[in-house]
Coordinates of C-alpha atoms (C1' of nucleotides) in Angstrom, one line a residue:
Chain K
M177 CA -7.2 -8.1 -35.6
A178 CA -4.7 -7.6 -37.8
A179 CA -4.9 -11.1 -38.5
A180 CA -4.7 -10.4 -42.3
A181 CA -3.5 -13.2 -45.2
T182 CA -0.2 -13.1 -44.4
S183 CA 2.6 -16.0 -45.1
P184 CA 2.3 -19.2 -42.5
R185 CA 5.3 -18.4 -40.8
A186 CA 3.7 -14.5 -39.3
R187 CA 0.0 -16.9 -39.0
Y188 CA 1.9 -18.9 -37.0
R189 CA 4.3 -16.5 -34.8
E190 CA 1.0 -14.7 -34.2
Q191 CA -1.1 -17.3 -32.5
T192 CA 2.2 -18.1 -30.8
R193 CA 2.1 -14.2 -29.2
T194 CA -1.6 -14.8 -28.6
Q195 CA -1.0 -18.0 -26.8
I196 CA 2.6 -16.2 -24.3
K197 CA 0.1 -13.7 -23.4
E198 CA -3.2 -15.6 -22.4
T199 CA -1.0 -17.2 -20.2
A200 CA 0.3 -13.9 -19.0
L201 CA -3.1 -13.0 -18.3
A202 CA -3.5 -15.9 -16.3
Q203 CA -0.8 -14.9 -14.0
L204 CA -1.6 -11.3 -13.9
A205 CA -5.2 -12.8 -12.5
E206 CA -3.0 -14.7 -9.6
G207 CA -1.1 -13.0 -8.5
G208 CA -0.6 -9.4 -10.1
P209 CA 2.0 -8.3 -12.6
S210 CA 5.0 -9.0 -9.9
A211 CA 3.9 -12.1 -11.0
V212 CA 4.4 -13.0 -14.6
A213 CA 7.0 -14.6 -15.0
L214 CA 8.8 -15.5 -18.5
T215 CA 10.2 -18.9 -18.0
R216 CA 6.9 -20.3 -16.5
I217 CA 5.2 -18.8 -18.8
A218 CA 7.3 -20.4 -21.6
K219 CA 7.0 -23.8 -19.3
E220 CA 3.7 -23.7 -19.5
I221 CA 3.2 -23.5 -23.4
G222 CA 6.1 -26.1 -23.6
L223 CA 9.0 -24.1 -24.9
S224 CA 12.0 -23.7 -23.2
G225 CA 12.8 -20.1 -21.0
P226 CA 14.5 -18.0 -23.7
A227 CA 12.2 -18.9 -26.7
L228 CA 10.0 -16.4 -25.2
Y229 CA 12.3 -13.3 -26.2
R230 CA 11.8 -14.6 -29.8
Y231 CA 8.3 -13.2 -29.6
F232 CA 8.7 -9.9 -27.1
A233 CA 11.6 -8.1 -26.6
N234 CA 12.1 -8.2 -22.7
R235 CA 9.2 -8.8 -19.6
D236 CA 8.6 -4.7 -20.2
D237 CA 7.6 -5.6 -23.5
L238 CA 5.3 -8.3 -23.0
L239 CA 3.3 -6.2 -19.8
H240 CA 3.3 -3.3 -22.3
A241 CA 1.1 -5.4 -25.3
L242 CA -1.2 -7.0 -22.4
V243 CA -1.1 -2.9 -21.2
R244 CA -2.4 -2.1 -25.2
D245 CA -4.7 -4.8 -25.2
A246 CA -6.7 -3.5 -22.4
Y247 CA -6.9 0.3 -23.5
D248 CA -8.4 -1.2 -26.7
D249 CA -11.0 -3.5 -24.6
I250 CA -12.3 -0.5 -22.8
A251 CA -12.4 2.1 -25.4
T252 CA -14.1 -0.6 -27.4
T253 CA -16.2 -1.2 -24.6
I254 CA -17.2 2.4 -24.1
R255 CA -18.2 3.1 -27.6
H256 CA -20.1 0.0 -28.1
T257 CA -22.3 1.4 -25.5
A258 CA -22.3 5.2 -26.7
T259 CA -23.5 4.2 -30.1
D260 CA -26.9 3.2 -28.1
L261 CA -27.8 5.8 -25.7
P262 CA -30.2 7.3 -24.3
D263 CA -32.1 10.3 -25.1
S264 CA -32.0 11.7 -21.7
P265 CA -28.3 13.2 -20.6
T266 CA -27.9 12.0 -16.9
A267 CA -29.6 8.3 -18.0
A268 CA -26.9 8.2 -20.8
L269 CA -24.1 9.0 -17.7
H270 CA -25.3 6.4 -15.9
R271 CA -25.1 3.9 -19.0
L272 CA -22.3 4.7 -19.8
T273 CA -20.4 4.6 -16.2
D274 CA -22.1 1.5 -15.6
A275 CA -20.2 -0.1 -18.5
Y276 CA -16.8 1.2 -17.2
L277 CA -17.2 -0.1 -13.7
D278 CA -18.8 -3.5 -14.8
W279 CA -15.8 -3.9 -17.5
A280 CA -13.4 -3.1 -14.0
T281 CA -15.3 -5.0 -11.9
T282 CA -15.2 -8.4 -14.3
E283 CA -11.3 -7.8 -15.5
P284 CA -9.9 -6.6 -12.0
H285 CA -6.6 -7.0 -12.6
R286 CA -6.3 -5.8 -16.3
Y287 CA -8.1 -2.6 -14.6
L288 CA -5.2 -2.4 -12.2
L289 CA -3.0 -3.2 -14.9
I290 CA -3.5 0.2 -16.7
Q291 CA -5.0 2.7 -13.9
G292 CA -3.8 1.3 -11.6
N293 CA -0.6 2.4 -9.2
P294 CA 2.0 3.4 -12.0
I295 CA 4.3 0.3 -13.5
P296 CA 8.1 1.6 -12.6
G297 CA 9.9 2.4 -15.1
Y298 CA 7.5 1.5 -17.3
A299 CA 6.7 5.2 -19.4
A300 CA 3.3 4.9 -21.3
P301 CA 3.4 5.0 -25.0
P302 CA 2.6 7.9 -26.3
D303 CA -0.3 6.4 -27.9
T304 CA -2.2 5.1 -24.8
I305 CA -3.2 9.1 -23.9
R306 CA -5.1 8.5 -27.1
R307 CA -6.8 5.3 -26.8
A308 CA -7.8 6.6 -23.3
R309 CA -8.9 9.5 -24.6
A310 CA -11.1 7.5 -27.0
A311 CA -12.3 5.8 -24.0
M312 CA -13.6 8.9 -22.7
G313 CA -14.7 10.3 -25.6
P314 CA -18.1 9.4 -25.7
F315 CA -18.2 11.5 -22.1
V316 CA -17.7 14.3 -23.9
K317 CA -20.2 14.8 -25.7
I318 CA -23.1 14.2 -22.8
F319 CA -21.5 17.3 -21.0
A320 CA -21.6 19.6 -23.6
N321 CA -25.1 21.3 -23.2
G322 CA -24.4 21.6 -19.6
R323 CA -24.4 23.8 -17.1
P324 CA -22.1 24.3 -14.5
T325 CA -22.9 25.3 -11.0
H326 CA -20.4 27.6 -9.1
A327 CA -19.5 24.1 -7.6
V328 CA -17.6 23.4 -10.0
Q329 CA -16.5 26.6 -12.0
P330 CA -13.1 26.2 -11.0
V331 CA -12.3 23.2 -13.0
V332 CA -14.9 24.6 -15.8
D333 CA -12.1 27.3 -15.8
E334 CA -9.0 25.5 -15.4
M335 CA -10.4 23.2 -18.4
T336 CA -11.1 26.2 -20.8
T337 CA -7.2 27.8 -19.9
W338 CA -6.0 24.2 -21.1
L339 CA -7.9 24.1 -24.3
H340 CA -6.1 27.6 -25.4
Q341 CA -2.6 26.0 -24.4
D342 CA -2.9 22.4 -25.7
E343 CA -3.2 21.4 -29.3
T344 CA -4.3 18.1 -28.3
A345 CA -6.8 19.1 -26.1
A346 CA -8.2 21.1 -28.6
D347 CA -8.7 18.1 -31.1
W348 CA -10.2 16.0 -28.6
L349 CA -12.8 18.2 -27.9
H350 CA -13.5 19.0 -31.4
E351 CA -13.4 15.3 -32.3
Y352 CA -16.3 14.8 -30.0
T353 CA -17.8 17.8 -30.1
G354 CA -17.5 20.0 -33.1
L355 CA -17.0 22.9 -30.6
T356 CA -13.3 25.2 -30.9
P357 CA -11.7 26.3 -27.3
D358 CA -13.5 29.9 -27.9
D359 CA -16.4 28.1 -27.7
P360 CA -18.4 28.7 -24.4
N361 CA -19.2 25.2 -23.8
A362 CA -15.7 24.4 -24.2
G363 CA -14.4 24.0 -20.9
C364 CA -17.2 22.3 -19.6
A365 CA -17.6 19.9 -21.5
L366 CA -14.1 18.5 -20.9
A367 CA -14.6 19.4 -17.1
G368 CA -17.4 16.9 -16.6
P369 CA -16.2 14.2 -17.7
V370 CA -12.8 14.6 -16.0
L371 CA -15.1 14.8 -13.0
A372 CA -16.8 12.4 -13.6
W373 CA -13.3 10.1 -14.4
S374 CA -12.3 10.8 -11.2
H375 CA -15.4 10.1 -9.2
L376 CA -15.3 6.3 -11.8
H377 CA -11.7 5.7 -11.0
G378 CA -11.9 6.0 -6.9
T379 CA -15.2 3.8 -7.2
A380 CA -13.7 1.3 -9.6
H381 CA -10.2 1.5 -7.6
L382 CA -11.3 1.3 -4.1
E383 CA -13.4 -1.8 -5.5
V384 CA -11.1 -3.9 -7.6
S385 CA -8.6 -3.5 -5.1
G386 CA -10.2 -4.9 -2.2
Q387 CA -10.8 -2.1 0.2
Y388 CA -14.5 -1.8 0.2
T389 CA -14.4 -5.7 1.3
G390 CA -16.3 -5.8 4.5
M391 CA -18.3 -2.4 4.5
G392 CA -22.1 -3.2 3.5
H393 CA -22.5 -1.4 0.2
H394 CA -22.7 -1.9 -2.8
A395 CA -19.4 -0.2 -5.7
R396 CA -22.5 0.5 -8.2
T397 CA -25.3 2.6 -5.7
L398 CA -22.0 4.9 -4.3
L399 CA -21.2 5.4 -8.4
R400 CA -25.0 6.0 -8.7
A401 CA -24.8 8.6 -6.2
Q402 CA -21.4 10.4 -7.6
M403 CA -23.6 10.5 -11.0
A404 CA -26.4 12.0 -9.7
M405 CA -24.0 15.0 -8.2
L406 CA -22.5 15.1 -10.9
A407 CA -25.4 15.3 -13.0
T408 CA -27.0 17.6 -10.7
A409 CA -24.0 20.0 -10.9
F410 CA -24.0 20.6 -14.3
H411 CA -27.9 20.7 -14.9
L412 CA -28.2 17.7 -16.7
S413 CA -31.6 16.7 -17.4
Chain H
M245 CA 7.6 5.5 19.1
A246 CA 7.6 3.1 22.0
A247 CA 11.3 3.5 22.4
A248 CA 10.9 2.9 25.9
A249 CA 13.8 2.1 28.2
T250 CA 14.8 -1.1 27.4
S251 CA 18.5 -2.5 27.3
P252 CA 21.1 -1.3 25.0
R253 CA 20.9 -4.4 22.4
A254 CA 17.0 -3.6 22.4
R255 CA 17.9 -0.2 21.7
Y256 CA 20.9 -1.1 18.6
R257 CA 18.1 -3.6 17.8
E258 CA 15.1 -0.8 16.9
Q259 CA 18.3 1.7 15.8
T260 CA 18.8 -0.7 13.0
R261 CA 15.4 -1.6 12.4
T262 CA 14.5 2.2 11.8
Q263 CA 18.0 2.2 9.3
I264 CA 16.3 -0.9 6.9
K265 CA 12.8 0.8 6.9
E266 CA 14.3 4.3 5.5
T267 CA 16.7 3.0 3.3
A268 CA 13.4 1.0 2.0
L269 CA 11.6 3.4 1.2
A270 CA 14.0 5.6 -0.5
Q271 CA 14.2 2.4 -2.7
L272 CA 10.5 1.9 -2.5
A273 CA 10.5 6.1 -3.8
E274 CA 12.5 5.4 -6.7
G275 CA 11.4 2.2 -8.7
G276 CA 7.7 1.1 -6.2
P277 CA 7.0 -2.0 -3.9
S278 CA 9.3 -4.5 -6.3
A279 CA 12.4 -1.9 -5.9
V280 CA 12.6 -3.1 -2.6
A281 CA 15.6 -5.6 -2.3
L282 CA 16.8 -7.3 1.0
T283 CA 20.2 -7.6 -0.3
R284 CA 20.1 -3.9 -1.8
I285 CA 19.5 -3.0 1.5
A286 CA 21.8 -5.1 3.6
K287 CA 25.0 -3.6 0.9
E288 CA 23.9 0.0 1.5
I289 CA 23.9 -0.1 5.3
G290 CA 27.5 -2.2 5.0
L291 CA 25.4 -5.4 6.3
S292 CA 25.3 -8.5 4.3
G293 CA 22.2 -10.2 3.0
P294 CA 21.1 -12.4 5.5
A295 CA 21.7 -10.2 8.4
L296 CA 18.7 -8.5 7.2
Y297 CA 16.8 -11.7 8.5
R298 CA 17.4 -10.9 11.7
Y299 CA 15.2 -8.1 11.9
F300 CA 12.4 -9.0 9.2
A301 CA 11.1 -12.6 8.8
N302 CA 11.3 -11.8 5.3
R303 CA 11.1 -9.3 2.5
D304 CA 6.8 -9.2 3.6
D305 CA 6.7 -8.5 6.9
L306 CA 9.1 -5.4 5.5
L307 CA 6.6 -4.6 3.6
H308 CA 4.1 -5.1 5.7
A309 CA 6.2 -3.1 8.5
L310 CA 6.1 0.0 6.1
V311 CA 2.2 -0.4 5.7
R312 CA 1.7 -0.1 9.2
D313 CA 4.2 2.8 9.8
A314 CA 2.0 4.5 6.7
Y315 CA -1.3 3.8 7.9
D316 CA 0.1 5.4 11.2
D317 CA 1.2 8.6 10.1
I318 CA -1.8 9.2 7.6
A319 CA -3.9 8.7 10.9
T320 CA -2.2 11.4 12.7
T321 CA -2.0 13.6 10.3
I322 CA -5.6 13.9 9.8
R323 CA -6.2 13.8 13.3
H324 CA -3.6 16.0 14.1
T325 CA -5.7 18.0 11.2
A326 CA -9.2 17.1 13.1
T327 CA -8.0 19.1 16.7
D328 CA -8.5 22.8 15.0
L329 CA -11.3 22.4 12.5
P330 CA -13.7 25.4 11.6
D331 CA -17.1 25.4 12.6
S332 CA -19.0 25.6 9.3
P333 CA -19.3 21.4 8.6
T334 CA -18.3 22.3 4.5
A335 CA -15.3 24.4 5.7
A336 CA -14.1 21.5 8.1
L337 CA -14.2 18.7 5.3
H338 CA -12.2 20.8 3.2
R339 CA -10.0 20.8 5.5
L340 CA -10.0 17.5 6.1
T341 CA -9.7 16.6 2.8
D342 CA -7.3 19.0 2.0
A343 CA -5.1 18.0 4.4
Y344 CA -5.4 14.2 2.8
L345 CA -4.6 15.1 -0.7
D346 CA -1.6 16.9 0.6
W347 CA -0.2 13.7 2.2
A348 CA -1.1 11.7 -0.7
T349 CA 1.1 13.9 -3.2
T350 CA 3.9 14.9 -0.6
E351 CA 4.1 11.0 0.5
P352 CA 3.4 9.6 -3.5
H353 CA 5.1 6.2 -2.8
R354 CA 3.7 5.5 0.2
Y355 CA 0.0 6.6 -0.6
L356 CA 0.3 3.9 -3.3
L357 CA 2.1 1.5 -0.8
I358 CA -1.5 2.2 1.6
Q359 CA -3.7 3.1 -0.9
G360 CA -2.6 1.9 -4.3
N361 CA -3.2 -1.8 -6.0
P362 CA -3.3 -4.5 -3.4
I363 CA 0.3 -6.2 -2.9
P364 CA -0.3 -9.7 -4.2
G365 CA 0.0 -12.2 -1.6
Y366 CA -0.4 -10.0 1.2
A367 CA -3.4 -10.0 3.5
A368 CA -4.3 -6.8 5.7
P369 CA -3.6 -7.8 8.9
P370 CA -7.0 -6.8 11.1
D371 CA -5.9 -3.8 12.8
T372 CA -5.5 -2.3 9.1
I373 CA -9.2 -2.0 8.9
R374 CA -9.2 0.0 12.4
R375 CA -6.4 2.3 11.3
A376 CA -8.5 3.0 8.5
R377 CA -11.3 3.6 9.7
A378 CA -9.6 6.1 12.5
A379 CA -8.7 8.2 9.6
M380 CA -11.7 8.6 8.7
G381 CA -13.0 9.1 11.9
P382 CA -13.1 12.5 11.6
F383 CA -15.5 12.4 8.2
V384 CA -18.1 10.7 10.5
K385 CA -18.1 13.6 13.0
I386 CA -19.0 16.1 10.0
F387 CA -22.2 14.2 8.6
A388 CA -23.5 13.6 11.4
N389 CA -25.9 16.4 11.1
G390 CA -26.1 16.5 7.1
R391 CA -29.4 15.8 5.4
P392 CA -28.8 13.8 2.7
T393 CA -30.7 14.6 -0.9
H394 CA -32.3 12.1 -3.0
A395 CA -29.5 11.4 -4.6
V396 CA -27.4 10.3 -2.1
Q397 CA -29.9 8.9 -0.8
P398 CA -29.5 4.9 -1.6
V399 CA -26.0 5.0 -0.2
V400 CA -27.7 6.0 3.5
D401 CA -29.4 2.9 3.0
E402 CA -27.6 1.0 2.7
M403 CA -25.2 2.1 5.3
T404 CA -28.1 1.9 8.1
T405 CA -28.1 -2.1 6.6
W406 CA -25.2 -2.1 7.1
L407 CA -25.3 -0.7 10.9
H408 CA -27.5 -3.5 11.9
Q409 CA -25.3 -6.0 10.8
D410 CA -21.9 -5.2 11.4
E411 CA -21.1 -4.3 15.0
T412 CA -17.2 -3.5 14.4
A413 CA -19.3 -0.7 11.9
A414 CA -21.0 0.6 14.8
D415 CA -18.6 0.8 17.3
W416 CA -16.7 3.1 14.8
L417 CA -20.1 5.2 14.7
H418 CA -20.3 5.5 17.4
E419 CA -16.7 6.6 18.8
Y420 CA -17.0 9.8 16.7
T421 CA -20.8 10.6 17.1
G422 CA -22.3 8.9 20.1
L423 CA -24.7 7.8 17.5
T424 CA -26.6 4.0 17.7
P425 CA -27.2 2.3 14.7
D426 CA -31.1 3.0 15.2
D427 CA -30.5 7.0 15.0
P428 CA -32.0 8.6 12.1
N429 CA -28.7 10.1 11.5
A430 CA -26.8 7.4 11.5
G431 CA -27.0 6.0 8.2
C432 CA -25.9 9.6 7.2
A433 CA -23.3 9.2 9.5
L434 CA -21.1 7.0 7.1
A435 CA -22.5 7.7 3.7
G436 CA -20.6 11.1 4.1
P437 CA -17.5 9.6 4.4
V438 CA -18.1 6.7 2.5
L439 CA -18.1 8.9 -1.1
A440 CA -16.1 11.0 1.0
W441 CA -13.6 8.8 0.5
S442 CA -14.4 7.5 -2.8
H443 CA -14.2 10.8 -4.5
L444 CA -10.9 11.7 -2.5
H445 CA -9.0 8.6 -3.3
G446 CA -10.2 8.5 -6.8
T447 CA -8.7 12.2 -7.2
A448 CA -5.6 11.6 -5.2
H449 CA -4.6 8.4 -6.8
L450 CA -5.0 10.0 -10.4
E451 CA -2.9 12.4 -9.0
V452 CA -0.2 10.5 -7.5
S453 CA 0.4 7.8 -10.1
G454 CA 0.9 10.4 -12.6
Q455 CA -2.2 9.9 -14.9
Y456 CA -3.1 14.0 -14.9
T457 CA 0.1 14.8 -16.2
G458 CA -0.4 16.7 -19.4
M459 CA -3.8 18.1 -18.7
G460 CA -4.5 21.2 -17.6
H461 CA -6.2 21.1 -13.8
H462 CA -5.2 21.1 -10.9
A463 CA -5.9 17.7 -8.1
R464 CA -7.1 20.0 -5.9
T465 CA -9.3 22.8 -7.8
L466 CA -11.1 18.8 -8.5
L467 CA -11.2 17.5 -5.0
R468 CA -12.7 21.5 -4.1
A469 CA -15.7 20.9 -6.5
Q470 CA -16.2 16.9 -5.3
M471 CA -16.2 18.4 -2.1
A472 CA -18.3 21.1 -3.0
M473 CA -20.9 18.9 -4.6
L474 CA -20.8 16.0 -1.7
A475 CA -21.1 18.9 0.7
T476 CA -24.5 20.6 -1.4
A477 CA -26.4 16.4 -1.4
F478 CA -26.0 16.5 2.9
H479 CA -27.0 19.8 3.3
L480 CA -24.4 20.9 5.3
S481 CA -23.7 24.4 5.8
Chain M
dC253 C1' 34.0 -11.0 38.0
dC254 C1' 32.9 -14.5 35.1
dG255 C1' 30.8 -17.5 31.9
dA256 C1' 26.8 -19.2 29.9
dG257 C1' 24.0 -18.0 26.5
dA258 C1' 21.3 -15.3 23.2
dG259 C1' 21.8 -12.7 19.8
dA260 C1' 24.3 -10.6 15.8
dG261 C1' 26.7 -11.3 12.3
dT262 C1' 29.3 -14.3 8.6
dT263 C1' 29.8 -17.8 4.4
dA264 C1' 27.6 -21.2 1.7
dT265 C1' 24.5 -22.5 -0.8
dA266 C1' 19.7 -23.9 -3.2
dG267 C1' 16.4 -22.2 -5.8
dT268 C1' 13.8 -18.9 -9.2
dG269 C1' 13.8 -14.8 -12.4
dT270 C1' 16.0 -12.2 -16.5
dC271 C1' 18.4 -12.3 -20.6
dT272 C1' 22.7 -12.4 -23.4
dA273 C1' 25.4 -15.7 -26.1
dA274 C1' 26.2 -19.7 -29.5
dC275 C1' 24.2 -22.8 -32.1
dA276 C1' 21.1 -26.5 -34.2
dG277 C1' 17.2 -27.3 -37.0
dA278 C1' 13.5 -26.4 -40.2
dG279 C1' 10.9 -23.7 -43.6
dG280 C1' 10.5 -20.3 -46.7
dT281 C1' 12.2 -18.0 -51.1
dG282 C1' 14.6 -17.1 -54.8
Chain W
dC35 C1' 17.7 -27.1 -54.5
dA36 C1' 20.7 -23.9 -52.1
dC37 C1' 21.0 -20.1 -48.7
dC38 C1' 19.1 -17.5 -45.6
dT39 C1' 15.8 -16.1 -42.1
dC40 C1' 13.0 -17.4 -38.2
dT41 C1' 12.2 -20.9 -34.7
dG42 C1' 14.1 -23.3 -31.1
dT43 C1' 17.7 -25.5 -28.1
dT44 C1' 21.8 -25.4 -24.1
dA45 C1' 25.0 -22.6 -21.3
dG46 C1' 25.9 -19.4 -18.1
dA47 C1' 26.2 -14.4 -16.5
dC48 C1' 23.8 -11.7 -12.7
dA49 C1' 20.3 -10.6 -9.5
dC50 C1' 17.2 -11.8 -5.6
dT51 C1' 15.0 -14.5 -1.5
dA52 C1' 15.6 -16.9 1.9
dT53 C1' 18.0 -20.9 4.6
dA54 C1' 22.1 -23.9 7.1
dA55 C1' 25.4 -23.6 9.8
dC56 C1' 29.2 -21.8 11.7
dT57 C1' 31.6 -17.2 14.8
dC58 C1' 32.0 -13.5 17.6
dT59 C1' 30.3 -10.7 21.1
dC60 C1' 27.9 -8.7 24.0
dT61 C1' 24.6 -8.8 28.3
dC62 C1' 23.0 -10.9 32.8
dG63 C1' 23.0 -13.8 36.2
dG64 C1' 25.2 -16.2 40.3

DNA sequence: CCGAGAGAGTTATAGTGTCTAACAGAGGTG
DNA sequence: CACCTCTGTTAGACACTATAACTCTCTCGG
């Protein structure tokens, strides 16, 4: 992305940055974030340690870049899936959540990087929230026509209140549904995705961090059941 | 625990170990597992670095001990809550999940330690599984009388199959319900807890890792809604 | 009551990693 | 073609894990 027709030097720079990130991803996959070591990366691509500081300000900056890439990647995946959804809201929901779980299981280390434990001392940049909401955008659309049962009504109420307090939330809602905070379905449109995210994350994270190992079920089966319950709770057809 | 009437030396040793673990917990709370540094712990309690190796074989061994303690702690909390549950299964479920979420939010770093990202290179000891199942035991009891709807039936089926393949699972079921794998409700008794765990973990982990920050809802509200859906899906009264 | 030995602590040292400083060469740009 | 920025180097400060070798002290058995 953004390869652009820049100077040959800038082109080479971008290439080296990519190579560094690729090596970092390999180390991430092997031993988690703490295994990403600048000196080892440098050795692997034939550079001296301090040379990497020409490309990334420090170790955190490199991890930061990996986080950005991962968010872009999952958001792209979801949005791509969202371009061709079945008409049935329930089926569409299953399609989206399957895509999410698939991404998490094929890229476990990257999922843990962005949705796992907070990286100590690392404050997510403001645009991370934007990226995260972009990934959840298609879910908002699905629940915009839901009719919540009493089981989920309290969540709907809290979302409605939030929409009247936080402008960015209102913008988010508007972007994907055209609804305003005063619309009777506004809270519902956000309550569904938040619940879906919570379900999704629980299953994906337990699966990816290996805590289901030795138990006789598939994460997919669990997720399907959770989404079926959620669809029922919002009277999705 | 296990203070015992041992020799004064052993008593002093145990005291020092505890002091080390307490300091480690403080560092864990400040900067996550990677901030737990033996040298800094030593300095803080007035020892020289290598002295700590008299008490813990290495850094992993210390983290290991923290994990054990945390599992014991949450299992004790759950079991204590389970000693005085309301008769209604739904109410009992809410009581248990509230206790779980409370523990997680009051001890966020410890929750992340045991239920967060896997610690690279750290293989959970076999008894960890036993401890984890002990914590979920009371949930098994609650779902033993459930009647699953079609939404969760696939999970029930997978659990039933598992129970016939894995003896430890059958033992676990038997310990808390007296049921055998052939009992028609056996799969249901395990499907409920696994789903509940997945729900619980999603909400607790997102809350504890700060990903709900800036969103206008309480984790508790979300959890209540999820458990209400789950109770409905199993026809709990 | 005392002496051997286990246990608890020390310093010294090797190894790995982050990151800064100071310097050298190579490429692009006026 | 001269300048200067960009890219790379080595040297070194600092933090942390871990081992080795050594000293001191307390406990316990005879």
